mmCIF file of C-alpha atoms and ligand atoms in Angstrom:
data_model
loop_
_atom_site.group_PDB
_atom_site.id
_atom_site.type_symbol
_atom_site.label_atom_id
_atom_site.label_comp_id
_atom_site.label_asym_id
_atom_site.label_seq_id
_atom_site.Cartn_x
_atom_site.Cartn_y
_atom_site.Cartn_z
ATOM 1 C CA UNK A 21 27.480 -72.241 14.586
ATOM 2 C CA UNK A 22 28.851 -75.567 15.883
ATOM 3 C CA UNK A 23 32.554 -74.577 15.852
ATOM 4 C CA UNK A 24 31.847 -71.179 17.269
ATOM 5 C CA UNK A 25 29.784 -72.611 20.129
ATOM 6 C CA UNK A 26 32.589 -74.976 21.042
ATOM 7 C CA UNK A 27 35.191 -72.225 20.773
ATOM 8 C CA UNK A 28 33.222 -69.987 23.144
ATOM 9 C CA UNK A 29 31.933 -72.514 25.705
ATOM 10 C CA UNK A 30 34.297 -75.473 25.252
ATOM 11 C CA UNK A 31 33.111 -79.082 25.196
ATOM 12 C CA UNK A 32 32.886 -81.496 22.307
ATOM 13 C CA UNK A 33 29.155 -81.416 21.567
ATOM 14 C CA UNK A 34 27.565 -79.070 19.014
ATOM 15 C CA UNK A 35 24.364 -77.127 19.722
ATOM 16 C CA UNK A 36 21.080 -78.998 20.235
ATOM 17 C CA UNK A 37 19.592 -76.647 17.685
ATOM 18 C CA UNK A 38 19.602 -73.161 16.214
ATOM 19 C CA UNK A 39 16.507 -70.959 16.341
ATOM 20 C CA UNK A 40 15.965 -67.467 14.986
ATOM 21 C CA UNK A 41 13.460 -64.634 15.118
ATOM 22 C CA UNK A 42 13.216 -61.514 12.937
ATOM 23 C CA UNK A 43 12.994 -57.842 13.770
ATOM 24 C CA UNK A 44 9.814 -56.061 12.649
ATOM 25 C CA UNK A 45 8.587 -52.818 11.233
ATOM 26 C CA UNK A 46 5.110 -51.593 11.889
ATOM 27 C CA UNK A 47 3.459 -50.326 8.704
ATOM 28 C CA UNK A 48 0.724 -48.470 10.580
ATOM 29 C CA UNK A 49 -1.195 -48.557 13.881
ATOM 30 C CA UNK A 50 1.154 -47.141 16.503
ATOM 31 C CA UNK A 51 0.560 -47.330 20.275
ATOM 32 C CA UNK A 52 -2.733 -49.003 19.446
ATOM 33 C CA UNK A 53 -1.732 -52.307 21.055
ATOM 34 C CA UNK A 54 -2.290 -51.271 24.684
ATOM 35 C CA UNK A 55 -5.449 -49.421 23.587
ATOM 36 C CA UNK A 56 -7.268 -52.437 22.141
ATOM 37 C CA UNK A 57 -6.822 -51.106 18.575
ATOM 38 C CA UNK A 58 -5.434 -52.413 15.275
ATOM 39 C CA UNK A 59 -1.877 -52.556 13.910
ATOM 40 C CA UNK A 60 -0.300 -53.919 10.736
ATOM 41 C CA UNK A 61 3.347 -54.956 11.244
ATOM 42 C CA UNK A 62 5.564 -57.270 9.211
ATOM 43 C CA UNK A 63 8.709 -59.237 10.050
ATOM 44 C CA UNK A 64 11.895 -58.018 8.344
ATOM 45 C CA UNK A 65 14.756 -59.896 6.700
ATOM 46 C CA UNK A 66 17.100 -59.252 9.594
ATOM 47 C CA UNK A 67 17.217 -61.929 12.222
ATOM 48 C CA UNK A 68 18.613 -62.853 15.614
ATOM 49 C CA UNK A 69 19.826 -66.459 15.938
ATOM 50 C CA UNK A 70 20.385 -68.427 19.104
ATOM 51 C CA UNK A 71 22.399 -71.658 19.086
ATOM 52 C CA UNK A 72 21.592 -73.535 22.289
ATOM 53 C CA UNK A 73 23.214 -76.505 24.029
ATOM 54 C CA UNK A 74 21.558 -77.961 27.107
ATOM 55 C CA UNK A 75 23.581 -78.591 30.267
ATOM 56 C CA UNK A 76 23.105 -81.196 32.969
ATOM 57 C CA UNK A 77 23.113 -78.633 35.786
ATOM 58 C CA UNK A 78 21.356 -75.325 36.511
ATOM 59 C CA UNK A 79 23.982 -73.019 35.016
ATOM 60 C CA UNK A 80 23.171 -70.657 32.145
ATOM 61 C CA UNK A 81 25.967 -69.177 30.041
ATOM 62 C CA UNK A 82 25.223 -66.646 27.313
ATOM 63 C CA UNK A 83 27.564 -65.090 24.767
ATOM 64 C CA UNK A 84 27.342 -63.129 21.533
ATOM 65 C CA UNK A 85 29.520 -62.209 18.593
ATOM 66 C CA UNK A 86 27.219 -59.268 17.927
ATOM 67 C CA UNK A 87 28.640 -55.851 18.649
ATOM 68 C CA UNK A 88 26.189 -52.974 18.803
ATOM 69 C CA UNK A 89 24.934 -50.383 21.236
ATOM 70 C CA UNK A 90 25.224 -51.707 24.775
ATOM 71 C CA UNK A 91 26.278 -55.153 23.611
ATOM 72 C CA UNK A 92 29.650 -56.229 24.939
ATOM 73 C CA UNK A 93 31.303 -59.468 23.811
ATOM 74 C CA UNK A 94 32.160 -62.016 26.506
ATOM 75 C CA UNK A 95 30.423 -64.840 28.381
ATOM 76 C CA UNK A 96 27.697 -63.886 30.863
ATOM 77 C CA UNK A 97 27.178 -66.396 33.656
ATOM 78 C CA UNK A 98 23.961 -67.015 35.550
ATOM 79 C CA UNK A 99 21.832 -69.866 36.905
ATOM 80 C CA UNK A 100 18.170 -70.828 36.580
ATOM 81 C CA UNK A 101 17.562 -69.380 40.053
ATOM 82 C CA UNK A 102 19.315 -66.038 39.480
ATOM 83 C CA UNK A 103 18.225 -65.441 35.868
ATOM 84 C CA UNK A 104 15.655 -62.802 36.927
ATOM 85 C CA UNK A 105 18.402 -60.514 38.226
ATOM 86 C CA UNK A 106 20.134 -60.046 34.873
ATOM 87 C CA UNK A 107 21.042 -56.720 33.281
ATOM 88 C CA UNK A 108 22.115 -55.564 29.830
ATOM 89 C CA UNK A 109 21.363 -57.383 26.576
ATOM 90 C CA UNK A 110 21.547 -60.867 28.146
ATOM 91 C CA UNK A 111 18.402 -60.188 30.202
ATOM 92 C CA UNK A 112 16.303 -60.937 27.110
ATOM 93 C CA UNK A 113 17.693 -64.497 27.147
ATOM 94 C CA UNK A 114 17.924 -64.942 30.917
ATOM 95 C CA UNK A 115 14.618 -63.125 31.477
ATOM 96 C CA UNK A 116 12.908 -65.483 29.041
ATOM 97 C CA UNK A 117 14.236 -68.510 30.954
ATOM 98 C CA UNK A 118 13.059 -66.963 34.227
ATOM 99 C CA UNK A 119 9.559 -66.092 32.947
ATOM 100 C CA UNK A 120 9.014 -69.538 31.386
ATOM 101 C CA UNK A 121 9.970 -71.285 34.617
ATOM 102 C CA UNK A 122 7.850 -69.072 36.807
ATOM 103 C CA UNK A 123 4.753 -68.816 34.611
ATOM 104 C CA UNK A 124 4.643 -72.481 33.629
ATOM 105 C CA UNK A 125 5.940 -73.927 36.879
ATOM 106 C CA UNK A 126 8.567 -76.025 35.082
ATOM 107 C CA UNK A 127 12.037 -76.712 36.486
ATOM 108 C CA UNK A 128 13.843 -75.964 33.213
ATOM 109 C CA UNK A 129 17.414 -76.996 32.580
ATOM 110 C CA UNK A 130 20.659 -75.056 32.350
ATOM 111 C CA UNK A 131 22.008 -74.205 28.897
ATOM 112 C CA UNK A 132 24.609 -72.401 26.866
ATOM 113 C CA UNK A 133 23.376 -69.919 24.263
ATOM 114 C CA UNK A 134 25.366 -68.213 21.541
ATOM 115 C CA UNK A 135 23.597 -65.219 20.019
ATOM 116 C CA UNK A 136 24.206 -63.803 16.529
ATOM 117 C CA UNK A 137 22.200 -60.994 15.003
ATOM 118 C CA UNK A 138 21.709 -58.670 12.076
ATOM 119 C CA UNK A 139 18.901 -56.732 13.815
ATOM 120 C CA UNK A 140 20.235 -53.297 14.787
ATOM 121 C CA UNK A 141 19.727 -52.309 18.434
ATOM 122 C CA UNK A 142 17.770 -49.231 19.538
ATOM 123 C CA UNK A 143 16.530 -48.425 16.025
ATOM 124 C CA UNK A 144 12.873 -49.273 16.689
ATOM 125 C CA UNK A 145 12.840 -52.536 14.717
ATOM 126 C CA UNK A 146 12.406 -54.711 17.844
ATOM 127 C CA UNK A 147 15.822 -56.229 18.410
ATOM 128 C CA UNK A 148 14.576 -57.016 21.906
ATOM 129 C CA UNK A 149 11.501 -58.951 20.729
ATOM 130 C CA UNK A 150 13.710 -60.817 18.250
ATOM 131 C CA UNK A 151 16.094 -61.975 20.982
ATOM 132 C CA UNK A 152 13.487 -62.888 23.588
ATOM 133 C CA UNK A 153 11.317 -64.651 20.981
ATOM 134 C CA UNK A 154 14.223 -66.654 19.524
ATOM 135 C CA UNK A 155 15.017 -67.749 23.079
ATOM 136 C CA UNK A 156 11.408 -68.659 23.834
ATOM 137 C CA UNK A 157 10.998 -70.824 20.696
ATOM 138 C CA UNK A 158 14.317 -72.530 21.528
ATOM 139 C CA UNK A 159 13.472 -73.253 25.169
ATOM 140 C CA UNK A 160 9.927 -74.287 24.248
ATOM 141 C CA UNK A 161 11.392 -77.122 22.229
ATOM 142 C CA UNK A 162 14.383 -77.962 24.423
ATOM 143 C CA UNK A 163 12.381 -77.939 27.640
ATOM 144 C CA UNK A 164 9.457 -79.740 25.953
ATOM 145 C CA UNK A 165 6.854 -77.088 26.799
ATOM 146 C CA UNK A 166 4.477 -77.377 23.815
ATOM 147 C CA UNK A 167 3.559 -73.679 23.844
ATOM 148 C CA UNK A 168 1.437 -72.173 21.106
ATOM 149 C CA UNK A 169 2.466 -68.893 19.511
ATOM 150 C CA UNK A 170 -0.171 -66.839 21.345
ATOM 151 C CA UNK A 171 1.134 -68.060 24.661
ATOM 152 C CA UNK A 172 4.678 -67.200 23.551
ATOM 153 C CA UNK A 173 3.530 -63.651 22.747
ATOM 154 C CA UNK A 174 2.218 -63.242 26.288
ATOM 155 C CA UNK A 175 5.395 -64.649 27.838
ATOM 156 C CA UNK A 176 7.591 -62.380 25.690
ATOM 157 C CA UNK A 177 5.589 -59.379 26.853
ATOM 158 C CA UNK A 178 6.180 -60.437 30.473
ATOM 159 C CA UNK A 179 9.939 -60.410 29.835
ATOM 160 C CA UNK A 180 9.644 -56.781 28.696
ATOM 161 C CA UNK A 181 7.245 -55.692 31.417
ATOM 162 C CA UNK A 182 8.791 -57.446 34.393
ATOM 163 C CA UNK A 183 12.431 -58.163 33.661
ATOM 164 C CA UNK A 184 13.295 -55.172 31.461
ATOM 165 C CA UNK A 185 10.728 -52.835 33.046
ATOM 166 C CA UNK A 186 9.286 -51.479 29.769
ATOM 167 C CA UNK A 187 5.464 -51.132 30.002
ATOM 168 C CA UNK A 188 4.970 -52.235 26.378
ATOM 169 C CA UNK A 189 2.078 -54.040 24.690
ATOM 170 C CA UNK A 190 2.161 -57.127 22.466
ATOM 171 C CA UNK A 191 2.751 -55.574 19.030
ATOM 172 C CA UNK A 192 6.392 -56.580 18.713
ATOM 173 C CA UNK A 193 6.121 -60.173 19.968
ATOM 174 C CA UNK A 194 2.993 -60.723 17.857
ATOM 175 C CA UNK A 195 4.774 -59.501 14.723
ATOM 176 C CA UNK A 196 7.904 -61.526 15.370
ATOM 177 C CA UNK A 197 6.101 -64.750 16.316
ATOM 178 C CA UNK A 198 3.105 -64.686 13.936
ATOM 179 C CA UNK A 199 4.497 -63.113 10.742
ATOM 180 C CA UNK A 200 4.705 -64.847 7.372
ATOM 181 C CA UNK A 201 6.890 -64.046 4.368
ATOM 182 C CA UNK A 202 5.433 -61.415 1.969
ATOM 183 C CA UNK A 203 2.600 -60.724 4.401
ATOM 184 C CA UNK A 204 1.801 -58.232 7.080
ATOM 185 C CA UNK A 205 -0.293 -59.377 9.998
ATOM 186 C CA UNK A 206 -3.395 -57.391 10.894
ATOM 187 C CA UNK A 207 -3.517 -57.563 14.678
ATOM 188 C CA UNK A 208 -6.720 -56.795 16.522
ATOM 189 C CA UNK A 209 -5.761 -56.215 20.146
ATOM 190 C CA UNK A 210 -9.358 -56.181 21.360
ATOM 191 C CA UNK A 211 -10.562 -59.369 19.707
ATOM 192 C CA UNK A 212 -7.191 -61.106 19.835
ATOM 193 C CA UNK A 213 -7.281 -62.003 16.134
ATOM 194 C CA UNK A 214 -4.327 -62.004 13.730
ATOM 195 C CA UNK A 215 -5.052 -62.012 9.997
ATOM 196 C CA UNK A 216 -2.351 -62.596 7.375
ATOM 197 C CA UNK A 217 -2.588 -59.889 4.704
ATOM 198 C CA UNK A 218 -0.558 -60.378 1.496
ATOM 199 C CA UNK A 219 1.366 -57.157 0.856
ATOM 200 C CA UNK A 220 2.145 -57.567 -2.843
ATOM 201 C CA UNK A 221 5.080 -55.139 -2.594
ATOM 202 C CA UNK A 222 7.355 -57.288 -4.729
ATOM 203 C CA UNK A 223 4.859 -57.653 -7.602
ATOM 204 C CA UNK A 224 4.082 -53.932 -7.466
ATOM 205 C CA UNK A 225 7.798 -53.019 -7.611
ATOM 206 C CA UNK A 226 7.668 -51.472 -4.142
ATOM 207 C CA UNK A 227 10.103 -51.542 -1.267
ATOM 208 C CA UNK A 228 10.279 -50.284 2.295
ATOM 209 C CA UNK A 229 13.229 -48.168 3.422
ATOM 210 C CA UNK A 230 14.160 -47.906 7.087
ATOM 211 C CA UNK A 231 15.734 -44.555 7.929
ATOM 212 C CA UNK A 232 17.548 -44.857 11.256
ATOM 213 C CA UNK A 233 17.738 -41.420 12.853
ATOM 214 C CA UNK A 234 20.478 -42.557 15.280
ATOM 215 C CA UNK A 235 18.423 -40.894 18.022
ATOM 216 C CA UNK A 236 18.151 -43.754 20.533
ATOM 217 C CA UNK A 237 15.065 -44.509 22.602
ATOM 218 C CA UNK A 238 14.490 -46.505 25.762
ATOM 219 C CA UNK A 239 10.921 -47.531 26.545
ATOM 220 C CA UNK A 240 11.733 -48.418 30.150
ATOM 221 C CA UNK A 241 12.612 -44.817 31.004
ATOM 222 C CA UNK A 242 11.402 -42.583 28.155
ATOM 223 C CA UNK A 243 8.068 -40.997 27.270
ATOM 224 C CA UNK A 244 6.457 -44.346 26.421
ATOM 225 C CA UNK A 245 5.047 -44.921 29.912
ATOM 226 C CA UNK A 246 3.769 -41.342 30.077
ATOM 227 C CA UNK A 247 1.869 -41.756 26.794
ATOM 228 C CA UNK A 248 0.403 -44.983 28.065
ATOM 229 C CA UNK A 249 -0.887 -43.249 31.207
ATOM 230 C CA UNK A 250 -2.339 -40.403 29.127
ATOM 231 C CA UNK A 251 -4.250 -42.925 26.986
ATOM 232 C CA UNK A 252 -5.597 -44.571 30.132
ATOM 233 C CA UNK A 253 -6.667 -41.180 31.424
ATOM 234 C CA UNK A 254 -8.512 -40.467 28.141
ATOM 235 C CA UNK A 255 -10.316 -43.811 28.352
ATOM 236 C CA UNK A 256 -11.259 -43.203 31.999
ATOM 237 C CA UNK A 257 -12.712 -39.771 31.274
ATOM 238 C CA UNK A 258 -14.582 -41.093 28.223
ATOM 239 C CA UNK A 259 -15.902 -43.976 30.327
ATOM 240 C CA UNK A 260 -14.693 -46.741 28.003
ATOM 241 C CA UNK A 261 -12.532 -49.790 28.802
ATOM 242 C CA UNK A 262 -10.086 -48.867 25.996
ATOM 243 C CA UNK A 263 -9.890 -46.153 23.334
ATOM 244 C CA UNK A 264 -10.877 -48.764 20.750
ATOM 245 C CA UNK A 265 -14.483 -48.190 21.783
ATOM 246 C CA UNK A 266 -14.410 -44.609 20.493
ATOM 247 C CA UNK A 267 -15.494 -44.093 16.860
ATOM 248 C CA UNK A 268 -13.783 -41.620 14.521
ATOM 249 C CA UNK A 269 -17.003 -39.583 14.407
ATOM 250 C CA UNK A 270 -17.029 -39.266 18.194
ATOM 251 C CA UNK A 271 -13.499 -37.880 18.574
ATOM 252 C CA UNK A 272 -14.455 -34.211 18.617
ATOM 253 C CA UNK A 273 -17.299 -34.855 21.049
ATOM 254 C CA UNK A 274 -14.603 -35.283 23.710
ATOM 255 C CA UNK A 275 -12.740 -32.056 22.916
ATOM 256 C CA UNK A 276 -12.921 -29.699 25.889
ATOM 257 C CA UNK A 277 -14.019 -32.520 28.202
ATOM 258 C CA UNK A 278 -10.482 -33.635 28.957
ATOM 259 C CA UNK A 279 -7.107 -31.859 29.004
ATOM 260 C CA UNK A 280 -6.185 -30.797 25.444
ATOM 261 C CA UNK A 281 -3.038 -32.968 25.291
ATOM 262 C CA UNK A 282 -4.994 -36.006 26.523
ATOM 263 C CA UNK A 283 -7.582 -35.400 23.814
ATOM 264 C CA UNK A 284 -4.803 -35.267 21.196
ATOM 265 C CA UNK A 285 -3.562 -38.699 22.368
ATOM 266 C CA UNK A 286 -7.114 -40.043 22.017
ATOM 267 C CA UNK A 287 -7.398 -38.618 18.496
ATOM 268 C CA UNK A 288 -4.152 -40.309 17.421
ATOM 269 C CA UNK A 289 -5.155 -43.723 18.751
ATOM 270 C CA UNK A 290 -8.633 -43.651 17.224
ATOM 271 C CA UNK A 291 -7.480 -42.371 13.822
ATOM 272 C CA UNK A 292 -4.477 -44.717 13.664
ATOM 273 C CA UNK A 293 -6.688 -47.750 14.224
ATOM 274 C CA UNK A 294 -8.825 -46.430 11.370
ATOM 275 C CA UNK A 295 -5.714 -46.003 9.217
ATOM 276 C CA UNK A 296 -4.588 -49.582 9.961
ATOM 277 C CA UNK A 297 -7.971 -50.792 8.725
ATOM 278 C CA UNK A 298 -7.740 -48.624 5.584
ATOM 279 C CA UNK A 299 -4.186 -49.764 4.776
ATOM 280 C CA UNK A 300 -5.160 -53.428 5.242
ATOM 281 C CA UNK A 301 -8.184 -52.911 2.957
ATOM 282 C CA UNK A 302 -6.015 -51.313 0.247
ATOM 283 C CA UNK A 303 -3.360 -54.036 0.195
ATOM 284 C CA UNK A 304 -6.027 -56.760 0.305
ATOM 285 C CA UNK A 305 -7.599 -55.102 -2.742
ATOM 286 C CA UNK A 306 -4.257 -55.250 -4.577
ATOM 287 C CA UNK A 307 -3.650 -51.481 -4.362
ATOM 288 C CA UNK A 308 -0.466 -51.246 -2.251
ATOM 289 C CA UNK A 309 0.771 -48.047 -3.933
ATOM 290 C CA UNK A 310 -2.220 -46.207 -2.546
ATOM 291 C CA UNK A 311 -1.234 -46.748 1.070
ATOM 292 C CA UNK A 312 1.487 -44.084 0.779
ATOM 293 C CA UNK A 313 -0.613 -41.045 1.704
ATOM 294 C CA UNK A 314 -2.198 -42.933 4.608
ATOM 295 C CA UNK A 315 1.263 -43.620 6.031
ATOM 296 C CA UNK A 316 2.232 -39.952 5.769
ATOM 297 C CA UNK A 317 -1.060 -38.955 7.385
ATOM 298 C CA UNK A 318 -0.160 -41.347 10.225
ATOM 299 C CA UNK A 319 3.127 -39.539 10.699
ATOM 300 C CA UNK A 320 1.392 -36.174 11.051
ATOM 301 C CA UNK A 321 -0.810 -37.760 13.714
ATOM 302 C CA UNK A 322 2.207 -38.978 15.682
ATOM 303 C CA UNK A 323 4.058 -35.702 15.292
ATOM 304 C CA UNK A 324 1.156 -33.402 16.188
ATOM 305 C CA UNK A 325 -1.262 -35.479 18.290
ATOM 306 C CA UNK A 326 0.717 -38.250 19.948
ATOM 307 C CA UNK A 327 3.872 -36.123 20.075
ATOM 308 C CA UNK A 328 6.248 -39.074 20.081
ATOM 309 C CA UNK A 329 8.331 -38.027 17.084
ATOM 310 C CA UNK A 330 11.662 -36.165 17.181
ATOM 311 C CA UNK A 331 12.949 -33.462 14.796
ATOM 312 C CA UNK A 332 15.429 -35.788 13.046
ATOM 313 C CA UNK A 333 12.600 -38.191 12.168
ATOM 314 C CA UNK A 334 10.262 -35.407 11.054
ATOM 315 C CA UNK A 335 13.084 -34.221 8.782
ATOM 316 C CA UNK A 336 13.545 -37.766 7.416
ATOM 317 C CA UNK A 337 9.832 -38.136 6.650
ATOM 318 C CA UNK A 338 9.674 -34.750 4.900
ATOM 319 C CA UNK A 339 12.863 -35.448 2.939
ATOM 320 C CA UNK A 340 11.760 -38.917 1.826
ATOM 321 C CA UNK A 341 8.396 -37.641 0.604
ATOM 322 C CA UNK A 342 10.039 -34.660 -1.133
ATOM 323 C CA UNK A 343 12.442 -37.098 -2.849
ATOM 324 C CA UNK A 344 9.533 -39.116 -4.252
ATOM 325 C CA UNK A 345 8.620 -41.695 -1.589
ATOM 326 C CA UNK A 346 4.943 -42.660 -1.840
ATOM 327 C CA UNK A 347 4.602 -42.202 1.906
ATOM 328 C CA UNK A 348 6.680 -42.150 5.093
ATOM 329 C CA UNK A 349 6.234 -42.212 8.845
ATOM 330 C CA UNK A 350 7.843 -42.843 12.204
ATOM 331 C CA UNK A 351 7.699 -46.565 13.020
ATOM 332 C CA UNK A 352 7.738 -48.228 16.449
ATOM 333 C CA UNK A 353 7.523 -46.725 19.903
ATOM 334 C CA UNK A 354 8.944 -43.308 18.989
ATOM 335 C CA UNK A 355 11.031 -40.792 20.968
ATOM 336 C CA UNK A 356 13.835 -41.675 18.554
ATOM 337 C CA UNK A 357 14.319 -44.729 16.387
ATOM 338 C CA UNK A 358 13.506 -44.850 12.704
ATOM 339 C CA UNK A 359 11.163 -43.761 9.950
ATOM 340 C CA UNK A 360 9.956 -46.031 7.182
ATOM 341 C CA UNK A 361 9.316 -44.927 3.608
ATOM 342 C CA UNK A 362 7.420 -46.720 0.848
ATOM 343 C CA UNK A 363 9.341 -46.325 -2.419
ATOM 344 C CA UNK A 364 9.445 -47.608 -5.988
ATOM 345 C CA UNK A 365 12.235 -50.165 -6.167
ATOM 346 C CA UNK A 366 13.762 -48.364 -9.152
ATOM 347 C CA UNK A 367 14.064 -45.232 -6.991
ATOM 348 C CA UNK A 368 15.367 -46.826 -3.811
ATOM 349 C CA UNK A 369 19.016 -45.756 -4.058
ATOM 350 C CA UNK A 370 18.231 -42.232 -5.177
ATOM 351 C CA UNK A 371 15.599 -41.614 -2.478
ATOM 352 C CA UNK A 372 17.848 -43.126 0.214
ATOM 353 C CA UNK A 373 20.783 -40.873 -0.695
ATOM 354 C CA UNK A 374 18.668 -37.784 -1.147
ATOM 355 C CA UNK A 375 16.946 -38.342 2.224
ATOM 356 C CA UNK A 376 20.237 -38.811 4.073
ATOM 357 C CA UNK A 377 21.654 -35.669 2.420
ATOM 358 C CA UNK A 378 18.627 -33.563 3.341
ATOM 359 C CA UNK A 379 18.502 -34.751 6.972
ATOM 360 C CA UNK A 380 22.193 -34.026 7.386
ATOM 361 C CA UNK A 381 21.839 -30.622 5.725
ATOM 362 C CA UNK A 382 19.090 -29.813 8.258
ATOM 363 C CA UNK A 383 21.667 -30.236 11.034
ATOM 364 C CA UNK A 384 20.941 -33.785 12.209
ATOM 365 C CA UNK A 385 23.192 -36.847 12.233
ATOM 366 C CA UNK A 386 23.365 -38.477 8.814
ATOM 367 C CA UNK A 387 20.808 -41.313 9.034
ATOM 368 C CA UNK A 388 21.596 -44.905 8.146
ATOM 369 C CA UNK A 389 19.187 -46.080 5.461
ATOM 370 C CA UNK A 390 18.513 -49.725 4.559
ATOM 371 C CA UNK A 391 15.797 -51.717 2.808
ATOM 372 C CA UNK A 392 13.682 -54.413 4.461
ATOM 373 C CA UNK A 393 11.471 -57.121 2.970
ATOM 374 C CA UNK A 394 8.507 -58.914 4.591
ATOM 375 C CA UNK A 395 9.859 -62.179 5.985
ATOM 376 C CA UNK A 396 9.066 -65.231 8.073
ATOM 377 C CA UNK A 397 8.486 -65.145 11.796
ATOM 378 C CA UNK A 398 10.420 -67.053 14.460
ATOM 379 C CA UNK A 399 11.473 -70.590 13.513
ATOM 380 C CA UNK A 400 13.970 -73.389 13.973
ATOM 381 C CA UNK A 401 16.810 -73.137 11.452
ATOM 382 C CA UNK A 402 18.981 -76.139 12.277
HETATM 383 C C1 GLA B 18 6.939 -50.350 21.090
HETATM 384 C C2 GLA B 18 6.221 -51.320 22.020
HETATM 385 C C3 GLA B 18 4.963 -51.883 21.373
HETATM 386 C C4 GLA B 18 4.092 -50.778 20.787
HETATM 387 C C5 GLA B 18 4.915 -49.814 19.958
HETATM 388 C C6 GLA B 18 4.128 -48.625 19.487
HETATM 389 O O1 GLA B 18 7.447 -51.031 19.981
HETATM 390 O O2 GLA B 18 7.086 -52.378 22.364
HETATM 391 O O3 GLA B 18 4.252 -52.648 22.328
HETATM 392 O O4 GLA B 18 3.372 -50.113 21.780
HETATM 393 O O5 GLA B 18 6.049 -49.336 20.669
HETATM 394 O O6 GLA B 18 3.174 -48.992 18.556
#
């Protein structure tokens, strides 16, 4: 990226380094992060790279060659002092610089950053966590901060919560910063643990399809915050600090003691944490094919209890399963985005085409379908 950096920002020096972070898919355990539950995401083989060159003053200049929804080419100018006031895609870079300075009380240093990416935007595979995390690992090194990954997760969440205004949990940053190739990471949001779980998809001849519905979501303005408040209401009525404290056997005890829709949210969170545990147990035991039905069960829970799916994604899940996928479900924050499907590698192309055909025939936009493979988390590349 040396020539490109010079072409965009001028000067004779190359970048001080290139860092990257992946997107993620969540296998199971949705909206469990802010409820103290469990989730099982993995990093995907699509990454966002940031080539960074330090400056001797307080200016920050950010550019990208990436063209996607809401991403406009051109150089965005800011300073260390005004970085908090950024808008658009560059706020993930500028917001990260702002949060690091404020939270750690460091002066920081101006820089130029050139962003490249193969993580699609608005699909539900965490393009935002990829960009803010790539920036955080870069600035950690360039500013000499010595942060550990857990601390980076917290700082990335602050970028989302405070700069972007999305009231999200730590699922995405944890996946992107803690993931390892061929593994999923079992995150326990109550105990703060992260366990690497070998997926064994490759050896079992399995693959994950992402089915992008093209229905776009926005967690700063959409139903995400409303669901979060409903979960908090359920916990308050049940008298527990988080819904994690409710056992599967106790779910129906609360029926009729809270509004019906609030009780449905509770049921989704409690059962999805249970499903994350079951899926982790199955893959640990070398039985990854058997997770399929648990994934599809998780989708029904999101569609009927959490009510964060959309018709185009329900159609994609039904079509993928009808075409022979072992299981399928909505992944990520919902209200649009993508489904994932677990398929036999030999069937990938046929199931992808058949799913797209069926979704289109049902009157929705023809989805974009691509495969993803469990990959490494954020790292320095050059
Ligand atoms: C989004 C949020 C995460 C998490 C998921 C749902 O991706 O950023 O914190 O809540 O939705 O599991």
